[in-house]
mmCIF file of C-alpha atoms in Angstrom:
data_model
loop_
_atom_site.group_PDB
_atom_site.id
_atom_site.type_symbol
_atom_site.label_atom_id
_atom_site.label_comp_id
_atom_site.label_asym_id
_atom_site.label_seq_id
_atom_site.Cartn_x
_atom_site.Cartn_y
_atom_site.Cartn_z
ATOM 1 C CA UNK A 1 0.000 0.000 0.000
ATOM 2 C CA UNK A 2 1.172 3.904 -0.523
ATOM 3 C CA UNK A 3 3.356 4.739 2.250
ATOM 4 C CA UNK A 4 3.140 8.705 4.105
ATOM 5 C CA UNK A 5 3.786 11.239 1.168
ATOM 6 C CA UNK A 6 5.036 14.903 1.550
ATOM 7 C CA UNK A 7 4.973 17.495 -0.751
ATOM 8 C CA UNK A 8 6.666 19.589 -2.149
ATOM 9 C CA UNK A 9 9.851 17.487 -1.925
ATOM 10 C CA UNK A 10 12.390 20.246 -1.829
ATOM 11 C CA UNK A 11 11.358 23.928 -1.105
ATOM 12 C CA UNK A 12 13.274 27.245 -1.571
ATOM 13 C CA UNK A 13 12.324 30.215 -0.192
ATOM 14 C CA UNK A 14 13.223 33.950 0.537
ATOM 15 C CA UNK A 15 13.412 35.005 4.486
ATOM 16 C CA UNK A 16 10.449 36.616 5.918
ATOM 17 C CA UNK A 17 8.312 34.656 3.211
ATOM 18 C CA UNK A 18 5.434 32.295 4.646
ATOM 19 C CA UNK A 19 5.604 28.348 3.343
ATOM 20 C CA UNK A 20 3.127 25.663 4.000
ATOM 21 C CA UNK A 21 4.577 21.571 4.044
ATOM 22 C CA UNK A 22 2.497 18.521 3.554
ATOM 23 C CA UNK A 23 2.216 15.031 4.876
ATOM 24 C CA UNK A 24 -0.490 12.876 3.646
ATOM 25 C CA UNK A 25 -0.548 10.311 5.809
ATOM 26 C CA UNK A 26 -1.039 6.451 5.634
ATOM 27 C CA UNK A 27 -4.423 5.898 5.684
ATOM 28 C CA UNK A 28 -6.372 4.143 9.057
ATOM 29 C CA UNK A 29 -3.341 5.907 10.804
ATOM 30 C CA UNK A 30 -4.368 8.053 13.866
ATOM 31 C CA UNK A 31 -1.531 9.423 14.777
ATOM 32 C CA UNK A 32 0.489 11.795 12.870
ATOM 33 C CA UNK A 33 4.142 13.160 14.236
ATOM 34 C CA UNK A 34 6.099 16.258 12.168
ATOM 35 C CA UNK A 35 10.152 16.202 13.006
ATOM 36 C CA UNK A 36 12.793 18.558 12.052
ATOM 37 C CA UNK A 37 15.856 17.212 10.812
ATOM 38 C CA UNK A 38 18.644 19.700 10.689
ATOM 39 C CA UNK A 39 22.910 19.828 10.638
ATOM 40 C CA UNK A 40 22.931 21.638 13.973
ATOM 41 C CA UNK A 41 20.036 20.324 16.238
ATOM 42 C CA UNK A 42 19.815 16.689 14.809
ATOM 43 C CA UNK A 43 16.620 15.030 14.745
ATOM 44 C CA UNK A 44 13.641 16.794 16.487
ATOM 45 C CA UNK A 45 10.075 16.341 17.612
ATOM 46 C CA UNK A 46 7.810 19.738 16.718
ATOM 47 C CA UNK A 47 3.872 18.364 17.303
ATOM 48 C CA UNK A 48 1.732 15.299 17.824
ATOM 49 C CA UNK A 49 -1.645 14.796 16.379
ATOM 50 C CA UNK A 50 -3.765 12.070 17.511
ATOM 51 C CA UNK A 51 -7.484 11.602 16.728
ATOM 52 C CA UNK A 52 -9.648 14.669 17.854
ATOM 53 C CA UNK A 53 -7.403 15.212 20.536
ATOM 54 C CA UNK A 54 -5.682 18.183 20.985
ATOM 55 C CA UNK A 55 -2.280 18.388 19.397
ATOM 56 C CA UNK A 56 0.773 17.862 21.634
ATOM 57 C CA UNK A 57 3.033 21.310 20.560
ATOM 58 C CA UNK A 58 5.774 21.135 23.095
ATOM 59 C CA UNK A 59 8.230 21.204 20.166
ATOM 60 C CA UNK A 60 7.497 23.616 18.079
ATOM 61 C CA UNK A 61 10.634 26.523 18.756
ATOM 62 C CA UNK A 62 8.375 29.355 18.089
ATOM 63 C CA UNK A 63 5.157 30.749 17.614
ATOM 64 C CA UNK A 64 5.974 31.064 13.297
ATOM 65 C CA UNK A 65 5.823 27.401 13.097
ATOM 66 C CA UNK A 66 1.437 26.266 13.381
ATOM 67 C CA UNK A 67 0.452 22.985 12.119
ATOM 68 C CA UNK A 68 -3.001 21.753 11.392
ATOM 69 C CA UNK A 69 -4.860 18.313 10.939
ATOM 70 C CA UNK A 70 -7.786 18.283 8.382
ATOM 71 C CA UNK A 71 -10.471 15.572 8.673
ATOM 72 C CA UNK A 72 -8.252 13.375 10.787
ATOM 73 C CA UNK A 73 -6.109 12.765 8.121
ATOM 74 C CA UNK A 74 -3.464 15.299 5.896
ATOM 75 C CA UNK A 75 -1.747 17.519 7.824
ATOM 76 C CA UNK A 76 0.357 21.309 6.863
ATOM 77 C CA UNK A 77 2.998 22.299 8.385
ATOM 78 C CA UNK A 78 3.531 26.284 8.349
ATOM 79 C CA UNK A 79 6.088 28.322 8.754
ATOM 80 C CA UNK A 80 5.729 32.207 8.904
ATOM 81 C CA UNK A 81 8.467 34.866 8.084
ATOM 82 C CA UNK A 82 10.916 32.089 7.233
ATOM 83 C CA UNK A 83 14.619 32.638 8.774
ATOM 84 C CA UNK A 84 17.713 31.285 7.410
ATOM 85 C CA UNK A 85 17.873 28.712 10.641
ATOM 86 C CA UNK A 86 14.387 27.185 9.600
ATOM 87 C CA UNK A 87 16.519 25.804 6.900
ATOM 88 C CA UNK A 88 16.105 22.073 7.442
ATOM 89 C CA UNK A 89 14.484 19.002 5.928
ATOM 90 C CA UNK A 90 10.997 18.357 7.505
ATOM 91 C CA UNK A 91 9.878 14.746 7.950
ATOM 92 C CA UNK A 92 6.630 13.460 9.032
ATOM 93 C CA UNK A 93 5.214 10.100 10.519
ATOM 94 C CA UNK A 94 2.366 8.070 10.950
ATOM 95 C CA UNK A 95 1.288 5.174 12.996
ATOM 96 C CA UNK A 96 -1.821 3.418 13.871
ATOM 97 C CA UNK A 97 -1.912 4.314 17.600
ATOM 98 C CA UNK A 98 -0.453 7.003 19.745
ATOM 99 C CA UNK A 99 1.405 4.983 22.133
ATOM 100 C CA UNK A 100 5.327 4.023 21.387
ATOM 101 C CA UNK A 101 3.849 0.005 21.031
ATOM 102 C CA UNK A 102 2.893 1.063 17.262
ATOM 103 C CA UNK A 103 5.628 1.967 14.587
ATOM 104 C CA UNK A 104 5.804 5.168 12.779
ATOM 105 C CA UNK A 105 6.167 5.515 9.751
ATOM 106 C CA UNK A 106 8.205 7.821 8.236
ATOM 107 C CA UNK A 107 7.835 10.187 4.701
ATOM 108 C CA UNK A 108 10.731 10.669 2.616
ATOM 109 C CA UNK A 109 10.445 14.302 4.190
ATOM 110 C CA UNK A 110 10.826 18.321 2.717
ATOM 111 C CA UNK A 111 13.823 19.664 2.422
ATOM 112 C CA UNK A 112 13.383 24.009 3.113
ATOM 113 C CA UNK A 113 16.453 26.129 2.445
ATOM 114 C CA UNK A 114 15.502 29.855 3.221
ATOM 115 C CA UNK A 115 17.763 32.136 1.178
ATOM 116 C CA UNK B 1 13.823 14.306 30.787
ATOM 117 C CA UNK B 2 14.593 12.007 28.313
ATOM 118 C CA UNK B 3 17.908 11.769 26.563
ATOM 119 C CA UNK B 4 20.219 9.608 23.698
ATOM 120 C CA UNK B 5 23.486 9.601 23.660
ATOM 121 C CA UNK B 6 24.901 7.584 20.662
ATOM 122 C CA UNK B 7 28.624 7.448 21.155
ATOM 123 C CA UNK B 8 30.730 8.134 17.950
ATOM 124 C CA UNK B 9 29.162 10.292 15.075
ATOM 125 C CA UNK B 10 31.334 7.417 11.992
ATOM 126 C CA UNK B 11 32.093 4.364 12.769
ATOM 127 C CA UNK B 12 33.772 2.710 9.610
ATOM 128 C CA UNK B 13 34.051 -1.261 9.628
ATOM 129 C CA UNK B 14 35.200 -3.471 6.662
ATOM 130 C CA UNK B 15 32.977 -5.601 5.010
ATOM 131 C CA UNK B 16 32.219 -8.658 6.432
ATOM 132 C CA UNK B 17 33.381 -7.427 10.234
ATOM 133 C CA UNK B 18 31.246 -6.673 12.901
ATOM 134 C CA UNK B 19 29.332 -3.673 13.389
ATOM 135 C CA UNK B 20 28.669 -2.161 16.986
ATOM 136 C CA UNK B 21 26.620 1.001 17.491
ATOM 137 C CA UNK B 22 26.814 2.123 20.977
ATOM 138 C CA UNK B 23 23.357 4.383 22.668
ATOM 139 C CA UNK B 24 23.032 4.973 26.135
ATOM 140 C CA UNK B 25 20.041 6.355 27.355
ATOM 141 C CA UNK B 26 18.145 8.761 29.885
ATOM 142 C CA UNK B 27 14.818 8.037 31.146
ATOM 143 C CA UNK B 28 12.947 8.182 34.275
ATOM 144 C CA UNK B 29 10.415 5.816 33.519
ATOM 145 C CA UNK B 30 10.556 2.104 31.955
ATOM 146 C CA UNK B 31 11.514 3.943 28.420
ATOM 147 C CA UNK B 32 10.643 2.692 24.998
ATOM 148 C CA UNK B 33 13.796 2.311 22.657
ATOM 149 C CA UNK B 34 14.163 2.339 18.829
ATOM 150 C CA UNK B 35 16.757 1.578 16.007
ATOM 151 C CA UNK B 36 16.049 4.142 13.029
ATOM 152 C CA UNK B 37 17.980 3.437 9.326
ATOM 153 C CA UNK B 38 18.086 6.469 7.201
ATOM 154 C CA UNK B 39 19.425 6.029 3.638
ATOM 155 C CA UNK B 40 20.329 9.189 1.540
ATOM 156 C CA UNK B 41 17.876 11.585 0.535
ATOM 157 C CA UNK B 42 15.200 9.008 2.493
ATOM 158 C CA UNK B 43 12.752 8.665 5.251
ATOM 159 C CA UNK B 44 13.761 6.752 8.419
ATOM 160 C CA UNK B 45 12.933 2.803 8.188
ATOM 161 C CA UNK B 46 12.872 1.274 11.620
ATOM 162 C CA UNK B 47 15.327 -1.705 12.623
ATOM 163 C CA UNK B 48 14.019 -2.539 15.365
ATOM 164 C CA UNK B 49 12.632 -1.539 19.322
ATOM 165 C CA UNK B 50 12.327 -2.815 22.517
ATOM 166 C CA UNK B 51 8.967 -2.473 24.610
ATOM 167 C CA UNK B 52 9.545 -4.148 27.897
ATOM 168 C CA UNK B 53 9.418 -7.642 26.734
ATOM 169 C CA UNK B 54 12.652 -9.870 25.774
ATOM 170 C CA UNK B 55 15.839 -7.990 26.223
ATOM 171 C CA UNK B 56 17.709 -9.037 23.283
ATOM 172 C CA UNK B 57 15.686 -7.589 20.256
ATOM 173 C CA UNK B 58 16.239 -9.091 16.715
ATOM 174 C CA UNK B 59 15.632 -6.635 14.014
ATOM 175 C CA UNK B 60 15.284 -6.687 10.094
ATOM 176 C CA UNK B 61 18.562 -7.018 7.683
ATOM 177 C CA UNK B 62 20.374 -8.628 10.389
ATOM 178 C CA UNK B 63 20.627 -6.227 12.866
ATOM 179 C CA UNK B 64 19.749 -7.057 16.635
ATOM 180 C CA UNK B 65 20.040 -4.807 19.689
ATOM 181 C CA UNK B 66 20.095 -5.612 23.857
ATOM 182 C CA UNK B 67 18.532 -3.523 26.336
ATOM 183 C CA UNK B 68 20.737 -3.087 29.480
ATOM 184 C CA UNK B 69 18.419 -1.751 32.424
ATOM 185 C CA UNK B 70 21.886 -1.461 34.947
ATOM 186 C CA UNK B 71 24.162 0.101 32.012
ATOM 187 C CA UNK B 72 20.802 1.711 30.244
ATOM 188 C CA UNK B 73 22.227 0.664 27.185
ATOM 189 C CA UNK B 74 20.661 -0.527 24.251
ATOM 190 C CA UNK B 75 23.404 -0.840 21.714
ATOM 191 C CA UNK B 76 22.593 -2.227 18.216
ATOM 192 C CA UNK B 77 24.790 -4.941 16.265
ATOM 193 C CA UNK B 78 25.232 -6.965 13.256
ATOM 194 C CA UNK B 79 28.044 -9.727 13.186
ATOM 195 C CA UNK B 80 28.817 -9.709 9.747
ATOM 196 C CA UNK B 81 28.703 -5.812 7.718
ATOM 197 C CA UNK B 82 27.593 -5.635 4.136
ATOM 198 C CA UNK B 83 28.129 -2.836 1.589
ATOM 199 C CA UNK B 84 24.141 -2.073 1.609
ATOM 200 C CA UNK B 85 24.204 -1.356 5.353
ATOM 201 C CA UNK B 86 26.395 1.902 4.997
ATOM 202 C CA UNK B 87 24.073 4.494 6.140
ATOM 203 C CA UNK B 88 22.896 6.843 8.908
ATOM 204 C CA UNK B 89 21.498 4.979 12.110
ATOM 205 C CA UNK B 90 19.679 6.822 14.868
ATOM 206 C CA UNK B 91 18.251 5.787 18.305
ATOM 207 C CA UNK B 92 15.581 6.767 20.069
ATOM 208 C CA UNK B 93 13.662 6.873 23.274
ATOM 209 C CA UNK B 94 9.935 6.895 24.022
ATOM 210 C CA UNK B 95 8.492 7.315 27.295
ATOM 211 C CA UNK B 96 4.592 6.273 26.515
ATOM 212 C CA UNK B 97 3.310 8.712 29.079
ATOM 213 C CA UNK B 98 0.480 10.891 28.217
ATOM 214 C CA UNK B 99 -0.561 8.745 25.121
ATOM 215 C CA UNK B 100 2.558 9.854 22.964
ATOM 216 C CA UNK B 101 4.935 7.967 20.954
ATOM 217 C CA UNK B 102 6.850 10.533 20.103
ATOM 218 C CA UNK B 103 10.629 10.455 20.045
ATOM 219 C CA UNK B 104 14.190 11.720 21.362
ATOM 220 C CA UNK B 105 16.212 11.046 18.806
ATOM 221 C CA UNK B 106 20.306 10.682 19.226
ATOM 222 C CA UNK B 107 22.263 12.346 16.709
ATOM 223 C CA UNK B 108 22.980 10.255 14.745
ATOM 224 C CA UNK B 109 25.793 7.544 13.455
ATOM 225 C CA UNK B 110 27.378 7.516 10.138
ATOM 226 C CA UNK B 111 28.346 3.799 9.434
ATOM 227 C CA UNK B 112 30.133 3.916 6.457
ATOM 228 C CA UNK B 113 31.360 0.041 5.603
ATOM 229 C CA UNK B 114 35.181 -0.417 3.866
ATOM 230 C CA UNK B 115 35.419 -3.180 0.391
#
């Protein structure tokens, strides 16, 4: 079956503009994770979706990055007044459950350089 | 807090030799732990993880990791390398608590695998 899909695959972008990532997710999945892969901070969580709960956003670093959750299912990722350390490659996951028991599932992820 | 530590950012091995990723881990709670495989310009596949039940995990391609409670350890081997397995390995803890698999990633080792 399709596995989690992001779009666009590579994104370039001029500070202080606004960009919007996507992760379609597997579908069935509940849960839906965004991370931030990047040279200097590594691999990091930004915000948990799961069900019609409300979102877990203990890791987004500041108040320019928002992410939403349509119908249960796709998700955007956005990013106001872009700086040149949002540069990073954004990856998002997808499991069947919340809890750790259930694997994730991993897109092949965006990759935002901010000029 | 939870933490990873993986020990060594490249570890180069020859083919055929064994390969020994070290993580060491920080958790106040009975953690959930996780092998990650990223190939270039790809998602992270999961190797393998260990949820409480046998210590010694067996993974796919090979790889198996053991969970050491008294040394929290949970370093991931394979006894014989291959070409294919050069990559960029990650591990990660999950704590479970408040209905959240999401994960602390490590930073990250380069295996890189010698002819």
């Amino acid at each position: 079956g399709a596995g989690v899909s992001q779009s666009p695959s590579n994104k370039v972008t001029e500070k202080g503009k606004d960009v919007e990532l996507r992760c379609d997710p597997i579908s069935g999945h509940t849960a839906l994770y965004w991370y931030r892969q990047s040279l200097g901070q590594g691999l990091e969580f930004l915000i948990y979706f799961q069900g019609n709960s409300a979102p877990d956003k203990s890791g987004l670093p500041s108040d320019r990055f928002s992410a939403e959750r349509t119908g249960g299912s796709v998700s955007t990722l956005t990013i106001q007044r872009t700086q040149q350390e949002d540069s990073a490659v954004y990856l998002c996951a997808s499991s069947l459950g919340g809890q750790p028991v259930y694997e994730q599932y991993f897109g092949p992820g965006t990759r935002l350089t901010v000029t | 807090a939870q933490s990873v530590t993986q020990l060594g950012s490249h570890v180069s091995v020859s083919e055929g030799a064994l390969v020994l990723l070290r993580c060491n881990y920080s958790s106040s709670v009975p953690p959930y732990l996780f092998w990650y495989v990223q190939y270039p310009n790809q998602g992270l596949q999961l190797l393998l993880k260990y949820t409480s039940a046998a210590t010694l995990v067996k993974g796919i391609n090979g790889f198996e990791a053991e969970f050491k409670k008294s040394e929290t350890s949970f370093h991931l081997t394979k006894p014989s390398a291959h070409m294919s397995d050069a990559a960029e390995y990650f591990c990660a803890v999950s704590s479970g608590s408040g209905n959240t698999g999401k994960l602390i990633f490590g930073q990250g080792t380069t295996l890189q695998v010698k002819p």
